[in-house]
CSV table of C-alpha atoms in Angstrom, one decimal:
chain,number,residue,atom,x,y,z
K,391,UNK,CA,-76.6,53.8,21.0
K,392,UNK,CA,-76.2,55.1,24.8
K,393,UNK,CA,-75.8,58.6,26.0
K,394,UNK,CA,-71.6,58.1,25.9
K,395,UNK,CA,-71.3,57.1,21.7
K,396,UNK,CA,-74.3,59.8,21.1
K,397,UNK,CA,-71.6,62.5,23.5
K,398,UNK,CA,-68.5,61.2,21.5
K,399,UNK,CA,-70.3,61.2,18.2
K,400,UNK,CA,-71.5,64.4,18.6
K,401,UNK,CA,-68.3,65.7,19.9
K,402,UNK,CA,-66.4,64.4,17.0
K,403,UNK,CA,-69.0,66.5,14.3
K,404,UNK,CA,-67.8,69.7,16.3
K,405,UNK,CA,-64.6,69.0,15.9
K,406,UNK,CA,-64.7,68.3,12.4
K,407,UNK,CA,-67.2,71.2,11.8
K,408,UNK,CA,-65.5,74.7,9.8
K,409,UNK,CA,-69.1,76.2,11.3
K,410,UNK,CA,-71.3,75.6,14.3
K,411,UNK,CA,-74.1,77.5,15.1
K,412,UNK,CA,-76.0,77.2,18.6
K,413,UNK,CA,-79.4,77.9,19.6
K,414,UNK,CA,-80.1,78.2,23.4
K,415,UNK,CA,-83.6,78.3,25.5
K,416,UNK,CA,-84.9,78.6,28.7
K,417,UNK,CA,-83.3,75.2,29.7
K,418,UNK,CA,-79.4,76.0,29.7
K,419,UNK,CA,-80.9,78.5,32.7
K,420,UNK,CA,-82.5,76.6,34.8
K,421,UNK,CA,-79.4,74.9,36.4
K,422,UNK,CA,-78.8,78.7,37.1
K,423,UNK,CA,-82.2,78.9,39.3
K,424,UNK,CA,-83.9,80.6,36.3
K,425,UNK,CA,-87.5,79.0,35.9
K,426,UNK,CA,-88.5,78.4,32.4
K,427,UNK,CA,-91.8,78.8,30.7
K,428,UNK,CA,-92.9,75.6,29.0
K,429,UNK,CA,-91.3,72.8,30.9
K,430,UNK,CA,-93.7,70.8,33.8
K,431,UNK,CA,-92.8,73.7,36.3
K,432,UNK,CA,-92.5,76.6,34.2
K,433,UNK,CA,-93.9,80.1,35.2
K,434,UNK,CA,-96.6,79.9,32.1
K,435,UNK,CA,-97.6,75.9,32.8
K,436,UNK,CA,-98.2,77.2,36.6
K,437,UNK,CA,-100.0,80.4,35.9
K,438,UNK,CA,-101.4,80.6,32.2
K,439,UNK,CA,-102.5,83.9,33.0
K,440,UNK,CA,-98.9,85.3,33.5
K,441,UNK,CA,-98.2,84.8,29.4
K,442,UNK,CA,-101.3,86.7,28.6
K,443,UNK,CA,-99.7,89.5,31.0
K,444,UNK,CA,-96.6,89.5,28.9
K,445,UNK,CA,-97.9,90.6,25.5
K,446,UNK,CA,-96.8,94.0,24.6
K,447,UNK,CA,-100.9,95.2,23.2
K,448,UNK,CA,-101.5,94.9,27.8
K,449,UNK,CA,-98.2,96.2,28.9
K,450,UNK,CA,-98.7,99.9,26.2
K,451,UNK,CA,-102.4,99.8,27.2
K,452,UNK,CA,-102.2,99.5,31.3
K,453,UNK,CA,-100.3,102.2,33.5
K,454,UNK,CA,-101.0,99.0,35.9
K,455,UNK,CA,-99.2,96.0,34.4
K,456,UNK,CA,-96.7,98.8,33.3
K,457,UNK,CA,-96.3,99.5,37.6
K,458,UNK,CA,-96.4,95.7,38.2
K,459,UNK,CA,-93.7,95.1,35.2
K,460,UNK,CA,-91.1,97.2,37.0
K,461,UNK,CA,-92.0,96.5,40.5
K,462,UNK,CA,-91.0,92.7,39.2
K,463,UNK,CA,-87.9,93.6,37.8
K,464,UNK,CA,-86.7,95.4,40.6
K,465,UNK,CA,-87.0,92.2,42.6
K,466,UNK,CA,-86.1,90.6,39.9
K,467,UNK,CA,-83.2,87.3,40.8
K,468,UNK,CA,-82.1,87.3,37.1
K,469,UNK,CA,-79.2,89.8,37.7
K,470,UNK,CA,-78.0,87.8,40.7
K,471,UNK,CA,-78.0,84.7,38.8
K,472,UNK,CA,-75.0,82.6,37.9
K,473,UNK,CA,-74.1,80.9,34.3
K,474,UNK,CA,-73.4,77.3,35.7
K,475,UNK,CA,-71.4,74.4,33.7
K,476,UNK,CA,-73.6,74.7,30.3
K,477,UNK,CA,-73.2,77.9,29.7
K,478,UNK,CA,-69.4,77.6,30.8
K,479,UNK,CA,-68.5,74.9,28.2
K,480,UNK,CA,-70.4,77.1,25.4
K,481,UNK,CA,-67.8,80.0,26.1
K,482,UNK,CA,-65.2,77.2,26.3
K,483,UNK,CA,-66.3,76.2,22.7
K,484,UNK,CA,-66.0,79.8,21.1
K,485,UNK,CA,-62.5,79.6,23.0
K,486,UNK,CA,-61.5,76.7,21.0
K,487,UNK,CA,-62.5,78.5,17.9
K,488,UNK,CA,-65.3,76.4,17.4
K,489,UNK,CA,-68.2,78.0,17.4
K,490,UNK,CA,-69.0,80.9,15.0
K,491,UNK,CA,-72.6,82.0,16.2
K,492,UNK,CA,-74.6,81.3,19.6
K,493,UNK,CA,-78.2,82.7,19.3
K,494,UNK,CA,-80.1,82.7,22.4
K,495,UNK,CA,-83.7,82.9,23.1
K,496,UNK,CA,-82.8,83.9,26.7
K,497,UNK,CA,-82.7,87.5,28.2
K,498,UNK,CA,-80.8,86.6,31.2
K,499,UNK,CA,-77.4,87.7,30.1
K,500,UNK,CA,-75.7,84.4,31.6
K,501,UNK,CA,-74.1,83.8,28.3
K,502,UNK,CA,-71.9,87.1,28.4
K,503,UNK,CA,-71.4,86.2,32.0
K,504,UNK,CA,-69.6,83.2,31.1
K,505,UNK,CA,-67.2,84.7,28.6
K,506,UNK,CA,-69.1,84.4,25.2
K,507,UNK,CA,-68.8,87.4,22.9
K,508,UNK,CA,-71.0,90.1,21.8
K,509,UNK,CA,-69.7,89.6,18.7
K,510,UNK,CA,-71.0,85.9,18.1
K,511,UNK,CA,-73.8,86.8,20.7
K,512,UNK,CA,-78.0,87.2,18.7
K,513,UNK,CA,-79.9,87.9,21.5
K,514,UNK,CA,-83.2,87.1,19.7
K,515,UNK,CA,-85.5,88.1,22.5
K,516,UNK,CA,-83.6,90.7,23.9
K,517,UNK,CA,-81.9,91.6,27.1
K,518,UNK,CA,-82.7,92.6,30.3
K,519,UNK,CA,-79.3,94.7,30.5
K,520,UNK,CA,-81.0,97.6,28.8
K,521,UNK,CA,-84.3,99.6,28.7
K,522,UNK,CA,-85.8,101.0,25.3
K,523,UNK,CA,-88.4,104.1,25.1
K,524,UNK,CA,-91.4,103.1,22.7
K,525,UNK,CA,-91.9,106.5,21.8
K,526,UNK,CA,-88.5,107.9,20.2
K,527,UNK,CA,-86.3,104.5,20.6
K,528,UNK,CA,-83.4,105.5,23.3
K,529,UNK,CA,-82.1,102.9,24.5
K,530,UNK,CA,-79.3,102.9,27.9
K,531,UNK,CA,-78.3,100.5,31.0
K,532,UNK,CA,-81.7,99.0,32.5
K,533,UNK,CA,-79.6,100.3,36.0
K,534,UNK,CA,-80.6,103.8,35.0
K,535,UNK,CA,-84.4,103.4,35.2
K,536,UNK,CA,-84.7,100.8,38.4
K,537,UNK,CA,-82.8,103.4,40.2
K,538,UNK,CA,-85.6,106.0,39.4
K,539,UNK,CA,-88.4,103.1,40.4
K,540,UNK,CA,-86.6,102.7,43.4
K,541,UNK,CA,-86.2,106.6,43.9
K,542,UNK,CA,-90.6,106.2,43.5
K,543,UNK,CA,-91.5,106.3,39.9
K,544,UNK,CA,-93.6,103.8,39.5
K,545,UNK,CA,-93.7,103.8,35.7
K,546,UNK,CA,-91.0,106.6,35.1
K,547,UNK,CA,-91.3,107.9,31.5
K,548,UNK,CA,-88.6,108.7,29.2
K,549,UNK,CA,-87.0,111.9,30.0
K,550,UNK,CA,-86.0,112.8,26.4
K,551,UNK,CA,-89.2,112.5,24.8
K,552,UNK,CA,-91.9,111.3,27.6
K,553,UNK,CA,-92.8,108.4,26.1
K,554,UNK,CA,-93.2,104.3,27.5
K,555,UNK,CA,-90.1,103.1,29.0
K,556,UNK,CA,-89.6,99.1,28.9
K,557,UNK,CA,-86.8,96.8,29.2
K,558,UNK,CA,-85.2,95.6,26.5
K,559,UNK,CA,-87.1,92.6,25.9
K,560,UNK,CA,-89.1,90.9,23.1
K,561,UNK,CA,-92.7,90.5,24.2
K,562,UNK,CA,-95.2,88.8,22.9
K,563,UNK,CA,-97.2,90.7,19.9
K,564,UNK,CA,-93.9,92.6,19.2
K,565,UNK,CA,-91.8,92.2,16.3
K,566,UNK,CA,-88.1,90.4,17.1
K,567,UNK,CA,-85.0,93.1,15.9
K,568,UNK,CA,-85.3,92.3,12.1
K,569,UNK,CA,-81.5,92.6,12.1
K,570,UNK,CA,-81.4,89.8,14.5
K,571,UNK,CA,-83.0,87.5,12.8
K,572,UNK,CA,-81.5,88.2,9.7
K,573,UNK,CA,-78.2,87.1,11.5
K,574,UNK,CA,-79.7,84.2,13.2
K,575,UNK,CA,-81.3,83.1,9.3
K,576,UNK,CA,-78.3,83.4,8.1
K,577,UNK,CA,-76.0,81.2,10.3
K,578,UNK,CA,-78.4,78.7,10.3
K,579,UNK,CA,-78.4,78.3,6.5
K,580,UNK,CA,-74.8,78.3,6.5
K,581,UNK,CA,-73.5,76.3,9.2
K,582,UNK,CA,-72.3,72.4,9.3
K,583,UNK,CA,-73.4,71.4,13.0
K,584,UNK,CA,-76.2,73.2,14.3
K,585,UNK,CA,-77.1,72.7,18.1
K,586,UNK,CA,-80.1,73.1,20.0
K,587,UNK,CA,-80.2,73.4,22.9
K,588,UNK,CA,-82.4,73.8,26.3
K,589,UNK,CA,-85.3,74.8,24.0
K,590,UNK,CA,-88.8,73.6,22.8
K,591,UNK,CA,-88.5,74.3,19.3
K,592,UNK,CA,-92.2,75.7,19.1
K,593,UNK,CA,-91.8,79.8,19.3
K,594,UNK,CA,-91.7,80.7,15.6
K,595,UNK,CA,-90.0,82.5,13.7
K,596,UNK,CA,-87.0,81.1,16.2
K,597,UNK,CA,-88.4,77.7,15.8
K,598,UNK,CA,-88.2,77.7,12.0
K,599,UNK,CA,-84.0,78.0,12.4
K,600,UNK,CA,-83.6,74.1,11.9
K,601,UNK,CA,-84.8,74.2,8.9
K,602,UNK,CA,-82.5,76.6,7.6
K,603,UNK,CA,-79.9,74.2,9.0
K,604,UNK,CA,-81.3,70.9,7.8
K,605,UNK,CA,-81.6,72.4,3.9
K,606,UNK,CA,-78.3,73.6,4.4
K,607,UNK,CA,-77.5,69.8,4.6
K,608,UNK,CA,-76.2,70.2,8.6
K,609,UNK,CA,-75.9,68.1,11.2
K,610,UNK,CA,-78.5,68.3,13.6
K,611,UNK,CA,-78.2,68.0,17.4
K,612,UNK,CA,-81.0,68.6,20.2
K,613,UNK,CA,-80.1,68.9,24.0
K,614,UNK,CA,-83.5,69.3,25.7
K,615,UNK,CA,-85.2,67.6,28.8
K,616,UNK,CA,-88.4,67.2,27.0
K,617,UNK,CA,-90.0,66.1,23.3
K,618,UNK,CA,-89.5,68.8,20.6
K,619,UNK,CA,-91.3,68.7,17.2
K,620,UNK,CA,-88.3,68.1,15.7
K,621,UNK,CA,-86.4,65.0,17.4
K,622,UNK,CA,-87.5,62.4,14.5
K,623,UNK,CA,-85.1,65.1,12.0
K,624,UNK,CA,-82.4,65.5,14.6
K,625,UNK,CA,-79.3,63.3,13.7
K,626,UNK,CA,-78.7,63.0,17.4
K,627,UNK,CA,-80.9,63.8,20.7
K,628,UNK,CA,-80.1,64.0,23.9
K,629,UNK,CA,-82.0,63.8,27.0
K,630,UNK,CA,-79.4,64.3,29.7
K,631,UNK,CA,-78.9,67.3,32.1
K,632,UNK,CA,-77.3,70.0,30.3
K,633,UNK,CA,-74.8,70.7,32.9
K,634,UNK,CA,-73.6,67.6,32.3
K,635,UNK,CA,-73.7,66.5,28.8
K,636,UNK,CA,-72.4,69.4,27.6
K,637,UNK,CA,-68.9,69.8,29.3
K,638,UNK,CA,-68.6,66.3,28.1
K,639,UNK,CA,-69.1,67.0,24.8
K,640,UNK,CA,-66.9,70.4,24.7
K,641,UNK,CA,-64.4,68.3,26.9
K,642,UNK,CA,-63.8,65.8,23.6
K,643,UNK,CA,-63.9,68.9,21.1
């Protein structure tokens, strides 16, 4: 079957579907000029040492990766980028009342940008809108702190309780929002069409979401440049770019 039946097959299980769940990854952002992590280019294949730098155990431990972290994100491009066409057919899809949960393993905030709601929104990693104190849990705009890095705080503590300001994220060693996943477990078990999409499929517990689908009897749709453990359980798999393939698909929905 060529990439057109797979698109119109697909597109005709959404539009059948009373409940479709999505899962996004790095790959719906990198049309947007957002690198991801595991692909051939991604910022952890080039420099291995950069994902060892991102565990939460080096960031609480080291005033210094806590100085480097910040002086990062205020050069950060994420908050300049732009959702492009993938994202843009997702929000399209909630439009057309089809799509009753997008989880996103992304921080980057490009879903919101396009016009998806918080309300179908499980930002399972986090989100770089926001910082969060690890001492008493406050959490605001992320604006507030750069503004004091800028002002030359170089790792500015929080001011109600003097503890380790971070951004919103997930790292690495740290436990996901157990609400979140609950919500992301839970549309996955009960959902007929379950896409993923621009993602590996190999960062558990995220990774284990298919299976909730499959036993739930789903159809089972990957989007992803590369291999993913799961392709030989997909019902459909497609290798196109998502900018592309999408839209068509959300086009025929």
């Amino acid at each position: 079957m060529d990439e057109r039946e797979t698109i119109e097959r697909v597109a005709r299980w959404l539009k059948a579907s009373r409940n479709t769940v999505v899962l996004t990854g790095a790959g719906i952002s990198t049309e947007s000029g957002i690198p991801d992590f595991r692909g051939p280019q991604g910022v952890w294949t080039r420099d291995p040492e950069a994902e060892k730098r991102a565990t939460i155990q080096h960031f609480m431990a080291s005033r210094d990766a806590r100085v480097a972290s910040w002086k990062y994100r205020r050069a950060s491009t994420v908050d300049a980028a732009l959702p492009n066409a993938g994202h843009f057919a997702l929000a399209e899809l909630e439009r057309k009342g089809k799509l009753q949960a997008l989880i996103t393993q992304n921080i980057d905030s490009l879903h919101i940008k396009a016009g998806n709601s918080l309300a179908r929104l499980v930002e399972i990693h986090g989100t770089v809108r926001d910082f969060v104190c690890m001492g008493c849990g406050e959490r605001g705009p992320i604006d507030r702190v750069i503004a004091r890095v800028e002002a030359g705080e170089e790792d500015p503590p929080c001011r109600t309780c003097g503890g380790i300001l971070k951004s919103a994220t997930i790292s690495f060693g740290q436990n996901l929002v157990a609400e979140d996943l609950e919500r992301a477990q839970s549309a996955a078990s009960s959902c007929e069409v379950f896409l993923a999409i621009g993602t590996s499929l190999t960062v558990t517990p995220v990774a284990l979401l298919p299976r909730y689908a499959l036993q739930a009897g789903a159809k089972f749709v990957i989007l992803n440049a590369q291999p993913t453990p799961y392709d030989r359980a997909a019902a459909a798999v497609i290798r196109g770019p998502i900018g592309e393939v999408l839209p068509a698909i959300v086009d025929l929905v």
